[in-house]
Amino acid sequence: MNTNNISESNAAKEKNNNAPYYYEEPLHDLCKILDFSMDLICSCDEAGRFVWVNKASERILGYKPEELLGIKYSDFIFYEDGAAPTNENFDFKSGTHASIFEKKFIHKNTNIIYLQWSAVQDDVKNLCYCIGRDITEKKNIEKAFETERLQFFNIYSQAPSYMGILNGPNHVYELANELYLQLIDKRDIIGKAVKEVLPELETQGIFEILDNVYQTGESFCANEMPITFDRYSDGKLKDVYLNFIFQARRDVNNAIDGIFIFGNDVTEQVLSRKKIEQSEKMYKDLIHKLPVATYSCDSEGRIVLYNKAAAALWGREPELGKDLWYTSWNNNDNKKKHAAPLNLCSLAAALKGGDPILSKEIIIERPNGDKRNALPHPVPFHNADGEITGAVIVLSDITEIKLAQKELRKSEKKYRYLFDNNPMPMWIIDLASFKFLDVNKMVILQYGYSREEFLSMTALDIRPNDDKIHFIKSSDTSHINESNYNRGIWNHIKKDGTIVPVEIIAHNIVYEGTAARLILSNDISDRKKAEANLEKRNRELIKTNSELDRFVYSVSHDLRSPLTSILGLISFIETESREIDTLKHAELIRISINRLDEFIKNILSYSRNNRTGILPEQISLNEMMLDTVDSLQRMKEAKGIRFEIEIKEQKPFYTDKLRFTTIIKNLISNAIKYHKKDEADRFVKIFGYSDHENLHFSIEDNGIGIDPAYHKKIFEMFFRLSGKDGSGIGLYIVKDAVEILQGSIEVQSEKEIGTKFNITLKNLKPC
Ligand code: ADP
């Protein structure tokens, strides 16, 4: 209150002093009672000035009654934020109706106090009677309560858990924080029953749980409870995992009137844990199914997981979580049978160092005493902090490999022995530099160089200078046959300077990790000499043959002229002589001369066959057959033989005419010659056809036939069967001619039945 107000109050006091009717009887009697009142009781005039105030004013406002008299009550009203008082009158009600309202007042000690007023207007006296109750304490409690409520609300709405309150037995949402709304993806749920908001919970027993909490007051705690509901309000049910508590809410009378819901959506944690569990299971499955001995151990080396292959390798089933990895091991040291010193153990090193280690070989000793060689490969695990929590160990059983290596070493020794003692000279050269890598004893023996000398030389050093260019390179495929062997013949120089021809066989190999070539060398000096001799003899033979050929030809040719002269003389004798004996002898001479002439003709034909080249020309087949048959019909054996000739000339046939004539003449004359005299229907059939490629024809008779035993023999030179006149050279010449004309001949014949020659000749048509 400022000084102006005080002076105003004094003025009011003065005014009151001058109005004696204010101090009349009613007040006088009640004054004492009223002074004891806890409430501020006063009366004010129409201007709001205190006319009378009881003593409570001192306790409530800090002013003695006399200090207040004449002062406007509005001077003590507290205006929020210093707002100016505007028409600040108590809301008085006339007559008996008292109005009740609250106002903040300023205590003398500047504290704000709350006064609850009830006031009534006395229209007659124009006074207002007021009772002001100090409700400051109540107000402060209310304020504290409100603050607390707000704090709670803040906590509730910002809580990292979802929260809600259900009211009444029907579980109607009274409150739901943001997280709860997000969880169910719904708004405007307040005032609605859970059944209405989340009908999908019906089948999941949630309503029963709520009912139970409501009825019994027992809280319900769920841990990672799977709940299925329309999580995203899209009509699709989703699984969520929730941790939650349903707790009964009680009213002032301790009666249950609702349920608190607190909870957390732990779906992600559960799913990621499940994933971890799944991957752990997969990892365990993987270890179990691995065909290689595999196990895992903790950071102390205790076996926590192992597969069948590991148990099989160890020959025992270790006790999980107890047995240590090295129980069955020793580090290749037979004395330390069961436990390798940790500092030697690769797993211990891996667990200490934290890096995968491909360790050295170990020996595993089984309970039955069997020993297995193994190569452990430990891979340590780390947790999120980088600490080593254990390791997985793969044990490769290398027992068989070791045995095989042993065998290999044995066989290497064997091969070394075979190489060294091989009677063939053998050496190995580097494929790139041709340097000698190894030589066997025979090489040293044959070539005269020492082993050391060889090892300081290249393969080119044992080649004569002018030969070097022919050295077979690995890329020279012309010398490589299908099995990748190279062969070659060339010269080598021995230490004493002699040059020897050698045949070498070379094969590419890997020798001590390098590409190399194994070479076998064979001295072929003797073979070369023999070949040279053979060649010389061949040349001589060819010369002799051609001389012989020429001789046969000239002899045959020259022999024919005297034969013709003899035949002329015989004709003369036959015309001139009347002596039966002379004529008989002349006839015999003629037959012999004819036979001899025939033979010489054959020899000449054979000789010609060999000497002259093929001159293909188109042959009129039927015509030639007919002409030949015609000329041969003069033979006396031809009498009574029926000839059938039919060659289908589908394509013009080309061949060497002279040789063709020789073939058919010989075959037809044989068919006539070797006929049976007494056969009823004697025939010679010549059938065949020519096509683009060949001429096929056969000459068939029903004569005396040939025993199958002689079918091959008849084609040999001078082979004869029957007692008939003949030289035994005809079929030989036929076969020879057929072969020269690129054809074939075969015979089908049976004794006393007949003979058929099948001939095929190539159509030597001009290109
Ligand atoms: P040859 O001058 O004796 O006829 P070939 O070489 O022509 O000589 O025949 C050899 C032998 O084959 C003949 O001696 C004969 O016994 C037999 N031969 C050949 N052709 C016939 C045939 N058509 N019928 C029966 N025998 C045959």
Short mmCIF file of C-alpha atoms in Angstrom, two decimals, residues 452-689:
data_model
loop_
_atom_site.label_atom_id
_atom_site.label_comp_id
_atom_site.label_asym_id
_atom_site.label_seq_id
_atom_site.Cartn_x
_atom_site.Cartn_y
_atom_site.Cartn_z
CA GLU A 452 79.05 -82.48 -62.70
CA GLU A 453 80.00 -81.59 -66.28
CA PHE A 454 76.49 -82.41 -67.43
CA LEU A 455 74.93 -80.28 -64.69
CA SER A 456 76.96 -77.29 -65.87
CA MET A 457 75.89 -77.75 -69.51
CA THR A 458 72.73 -77.25 -71.53
CA ALA A 459 71.24 -79.77 -73.92
CA LEU A 460 72.48 -77.57 -76.78
CA ASP A 461 76.06 -78.24 -75.77
CA ILE A 462 75.81 -81.87 -76.85
CA ARG A 463 74.51 -80.92 -80.28
CA PRO A 464 76.81 -80.30 -83.26
CA ASN A 465 76.83 -76.58 -84.05
CA ASP A 466 75.10 -76.92 -87.39
CA ASP A 467 72.37 -79.05 -85.81
CA LYS A 468 71.30 -76.72 -83.05
CA ILE A 469 68.66 -75.09 -85.09
CA HIS A 470 66.67 -78.33 -85.18
CA PHE A 471 66.28 -78.58 -81.44
CA ILE A 472 62.70 -79.46 -80.59
CA LYS A 473 61.03 -76.74 -78.60
CA SER A 474 58.06 -77.51 -76.43
CA SER A 475 55.91 -75.41 -78.72
CA ASP A 476 56.95 -77.41 -81.77
CA THR A 477 53.77 -79.42 -82.02
CA SER A 478 54.73 -81.14 -85.23
CA HIS A 479 56.72 -83.57 -83.15
CA ILE A 480 54.15 -84.10 -80.48
CA ASN A 481 51.92 -87.09 -80.63
CA GLU A 482 48.71 -87.59 -78.71
CA SER A 483 50.41 -88.56 -75.48
CA ASN A 484 52.56 -85.44 -75.44
CA TYR A 485 55.73 -87.27 -76.26
CA ASN A 486 58.16 -85.67 -78.60
CA ARG A 487 60.25 -87.78 -80.86
CA GLY A 488 63.14 -86.81 -82.94
CA ILE A 489 66.25 -88.07 -84.60
CA TRP A 490 69.39 -86.01 -84.55
CA ASN A 491 73.06 -86.01 -83.76
CA HIS A 492 74.82 -85.75 -80.43
CA ILE A 493 78.47 -85.10 -79.69
CA LYS A 494 80.18 -87.30 -77.17
CA LYS A 495 82.95 -85.98 -74.99
CA ASP A 496 85.55 -87.60 -77.27
CA GLY A 497 84.15 -85.60 -80.17
CA THR A 498 82.42 -88.44 -82.01
CA ILE A 499 79.05 -87.58 -83.43
CA VAL A 500 76.37 -90.23 -83.03
CA PRO A 501 72.87 -90.28 -84.49
CA VAL A 502 70.30 -90.69 -81.73
CA GLU A 503 66.61 -91.13 -81.52
CA ILE A 504 65.22 -89.26 -78.58
CA ILE A 505 61.85 -89.49 -76.88
CA ALA A 506 61.03 -86.44 -74.80
CA HIS A 507 58.18 -85.90 -72.38
CA ASN A 508 57.29 -82.75 -70.50
CA ILE A 509 57.24 -83.24 -66.74
CA VAL A 510 57.33 -81.20 -63.55
CA TYR A 511 60.65 -81.79 -61.86
CA GLU A 512 61.02 -80.42 -58.36
CA GLY A 513 58.46 -77.77 -59.08
CA THR A 514 59.84 -76.61 -62.41
CA ALA A 515 58.67 -77.31 -65.92
CA ALA A 516 61.14 -79.81 -67.28
CA ARG A 517 61.57 -82.40 -69.97
CA LEU A 518 62.52 -86.02 -69.50
CA ILE A 519 64.56 -87.27 -72.43
CA LEU A 520 65.45 -90.82 -73.42
CA SER A 521 68.19 -91.13 -75.94
CA ASN A 522 68.88 -94.16 -78.09
CA ASP A 523 72.06 -94.49 -80.12
CA ILE A 524 70.87 -95.50 -83.58
CA SER A 525 74.23 -95.67 -85.33
CA ASP A 526 73.71 -99.40 -86.09
CA ARG A 527 70.15 -98.85 -87.26
CA LYS A 528 71.27 -96.02 -89.50
CA LYS A 529 73.93 -98.27 -91.02
CA ALA A 530 71.39 -101.05 -91.57
CA GLU A 531 68.97 -98.60 -93.14
CA ALA A 532 71.66 -97.34 -95.46
CA ASN A 533 72.41 -100.93 -96.49
CA LEU A 534 68.75 -101.66 -97.05
CA GLU A 535 68.35 -98.62 -99.18
CA LYS A 536 71.30 -99.62 -101.30
CA ARG A 537 69.90 -103.12 -101.75
CA ASN A 538 66.50 -101.74 -102.62
CA ARG A 539 67.97 -99.59 -105.30
CA GLU A 540 69.82 -102.58 -106.69
CA LEU A 541 66.66 -104.67 -106.60
CA ILE A 542 64.65 -102.06 -108.44
CA LYS A 543 67.37 -101.92 -111.05
CA THR A 544 67.43 -105.72 -111.37
CA ASN A 545 63.64 -105.84 -111.58
CA SER A 546 63.44 -103.36 -114.36
CA GLU A 547 66.25 -105.13 -116.22
CA LEU A 548 64.39 -108.38 -115.77
CA ASP A 549 61.20 -106.79 -116.95
CA ARG A 550 62.92 -105.49 -120.03
CA PHE A 551 64.52 -108.89 -120.54
CA VAL A 552 61.17 -110.72 -120.23
CA TYR A 553 59.61 -108.33 -122.63
CA SER A 554 62.31 -108.55 -125.24
CA VAL A 555 62.61 -112.32 -124.87
CA SER A 556 58.86 -112.82 -125.15
CA HIS A 557 58.66 -110.47 -128.01
CA ASP A 558 61.62 -111.98 -129.78
CA LEU A 559 60.36 -115.51 -129.15
CA ARG A 560 57.07 -114.87 -130.90
CA SER A 561 58.61 -114.24 -134.36
CA PRO A 562 60.29 -117.67 -134.65
CA LEU A 563 57.03 -119.19 -133.36
CA THR A 564 55.15 -117.46 -136.17
CA SER A 565 57.75 -118.78 -138.62
CA ILE A 566 57.34 -122.32 -137.19
CA LEU A 567 53.54 -122.01 -137.53
CA GLY A 568 54.07 -120.90 -141.17
CA LEU A 569 56.28 -123.94 -141.80
CA ILE A 570 53.70 -126.23 -140.17
CA SER A 571 51.00 -124.80 -142.45
CA PHE A 572 53.35 -125.52 -145.36
CA ILE A 573 53.88 -129.13 -144.15
CA GLU A 574 50.10 -129.56 -143.69
CA THR A 575 49.43 -128.47 -147.30
CA GLU A 576 52.31 -130.35 -148.88
CA SER A 577 52.48 -133.63 -146.95
CA ARG A 578 50.14 -136.59 -147.52
CA GLU A 579 51.64 -138.69 -144.77
CA ILE A 580 49.24 -139.31 -142.01
CA ASP A 581 51.98 -139.53 -139.35
CA THR A 582 53.63 -136.34 -140.51
CA LEU A 583 50.27 -134.51 -140.44
CA LYS A 584 49.57 -135.86 -136.96
CA HIS A 585 52.94 -134.62 -135.69
CA ALA A 586 52.49 -131.29 -137.42
CA GLU A 587 49.11 -130.93 -135.67
CA LEU A 588 50.75 -131.67 -132.28
CA ILE A 589 53.51 -129.14 -133.03
CA ARG A 590 50.84 -126.54 -133.94
CA ILE A 591 48.97 -127.10 -130.61
CA SER A 592 52.20 -126.80 -128.64
CA ILE A 593 53.29 -123.74 -130.57
CA ASN A 594 49.85 -122.16 -130.06
CA ARG A 595 50.02 -122.87 -126.33
CA LEU A 596 53.50 -121.44 -126.18
CA ASP A 597 52.36 -118.40 -128.13
CA GLU A 598 49.43 -117.96 -125.82
CA PHE A 599 51.76 -118.16 -122.84
CA ILE A 600 54.17 -115.66 -124.32
CA LYS A 601 51.24 -113.36 -125.09
CA ASN A 602 50.19 -113.62 -121.46
CA ILE A 603 53.70 -112.88 -120.24
CA LEU A 604 53.82 -109.90 -122.57
CA SER A 605 50.46 -108.73 -121.35
CA TYR A 606 51.65 -108.98 -117.74
CA SER A 607 54.83 -107.19 -118.57
CA ARG A 608 52.86 -104.48 -120.34
CA ASN A 609 50.51 -104.30 -117.38
CA ASN A 610 53.41 -103.38 -115.16
CA ARG A 611 55.11 -101.04 -117.51
CA THR A 612 52.41 -98.93 -118.98
CA GLY A 613 50.35 -96.33 -117.22
CA ILE A 614 46.53 -96.31 -117.14
CA LEU A 615 44.82 -94.70 -120.08
CA PRO A 616 41.14 -94.34 -119.18
CA GLU A 617 38.65 -94.10 -122.04
CA GLN A 618 34.94 -94.63 -122.34
CA ILE A 619 34.12 -98.27 -122.90
CA SER A 620 31.12 -99.52 -124.76
CA LEU A 621 30.60 -102.41 -122.37
CA ASN A 622 28.06 -104.58 -124.17
CA GLU A 623 29.84 -104.15 -127.44
CA MET A 624 33.18 -105.15 -125.96
CA MET A 625 31.70 -108.20 -124.26
CA LEU A 626 30.08 -109.27 -127.51
CA ASP A 627 33.29 -108.79 -129.51
CA THR A 628 35.30 -110.77 -126.98
CA VAL A 629 32.73 -113.58 -126.87
CA ASP A 630 32.67 -113.50 -130.65
CA SER A 631 36.43 -113.90 -130.94
CA LEU A 632 36.45 -116.69 -128.36
CA GLN A 633 33.62 -118.63 -129.92
CA ARG A 634 36.16 -119.96 -132.40
CA MET A 635 37.58 -122.04 -129.58
CA LYS A 636 36.51 -125.63 -130.14
CA GLU A 637 35.31 -125.90 -126.46
CA ALA A 638 32.86 -123.09 -127.19
CA LYS A 639 30.70 -125.29 -129.29
CA GLY A 640 27.18 -125.66 -127.87
CA ILE A 641 27.60 -122.98 -125.16
CA ARG A 642 24.81 -120.46 -124.82
CA PHE A 643 26.02 -116.90 -124.09
CA GLU A 644 23.88 -114.38 -122.30
CA ILE A 645 25.22 -110.85 -122.12
CA GLU A 646 23.50 -107.96 -120.40
CA ILE A 647 25.34 -104.98 -118.99
CA LYS A 648 23.15 -102.08 -117.93
CA GLU A 649 25.16 -99.04 -118.84
CA GLN A 650 23.47 -96.61 -116.48
CA LYS A 651 26.43 -94.26 -116.56
CA PRO A 652 29.24 -94.06 -119.11
CA PHE A 653 32.08 -96.23 -117.88
CA TYR A 654 35.71 -95.23 -118.23
CA THR A 655 38.71 -97.48 -117.78
CA ASP A 656 41.94 -98.62 -119.38
CA LYS A 657 40.74 -100.54 -122.42
CA LEU A 658 43.76 -102.82 -122.82
CA ARG A 659 43.66 -104.07 -119.24
CA PHE A 660 39.87 -104.36 -119.31
CA THR A 661 40.15 -106.53 -122.44
CA THR A 662 42.78 -108.72 -120.72
CA ILE A 663 40.41 -109.22 -117.74
CA ILE A 664 37.29 -110.17 -119.63
CA LYS A 665 39.14 -112.22 -122.25
CA ASN A 666 40.83 -114.36 -119.61
CA LEU A 667 37.68 -114.84 -117.54
CA ILE A 668 35.43 -115.65 -120.53
CA SER A 669 38.01 -117.98 -122.06
CA ASN A 670 38.30 -119.83 -118.72
CA ALA A 671 34.50 -120.08 -118.51
CA ILE A 672 34.55 -121.68 -121.94
CA LYS A 673 37.65 -123.79 -121.34
CA TYR A 674 36.49 -125.30 -118.06
CA HIS A 675 33.02 -126.28 -119.21
CA LYS A 676 31.54 -129.71 -118.98
CA LYS A 677 31.15 -131.41 -122.34
CA ASP A 678 28.12 -133.47 -121.46
CA GLU A 679 26.07 -130.78 -119.71
CA ALA A 680 22.61 -130.35 -121.25
CA ASP A 681 22.24 -126.55 -121.07
CA ARG A 682 25.75 -125.17 -121.12
CA PHE A 683 25.88 -121.44 -120.59
CA VAL A 684 28.10 -118.48 -119.92
CA LYS A 685 26.25 -115.47 -118.49
CA ILE A 686 27.71 -112.00 -118.35
CA PHE A 687 25.57 -109.61 -116.31
CA GLY A 688 26.28 -106.28 -114.74
CA TYR A 689 25.71 -102.54 -114.57
#
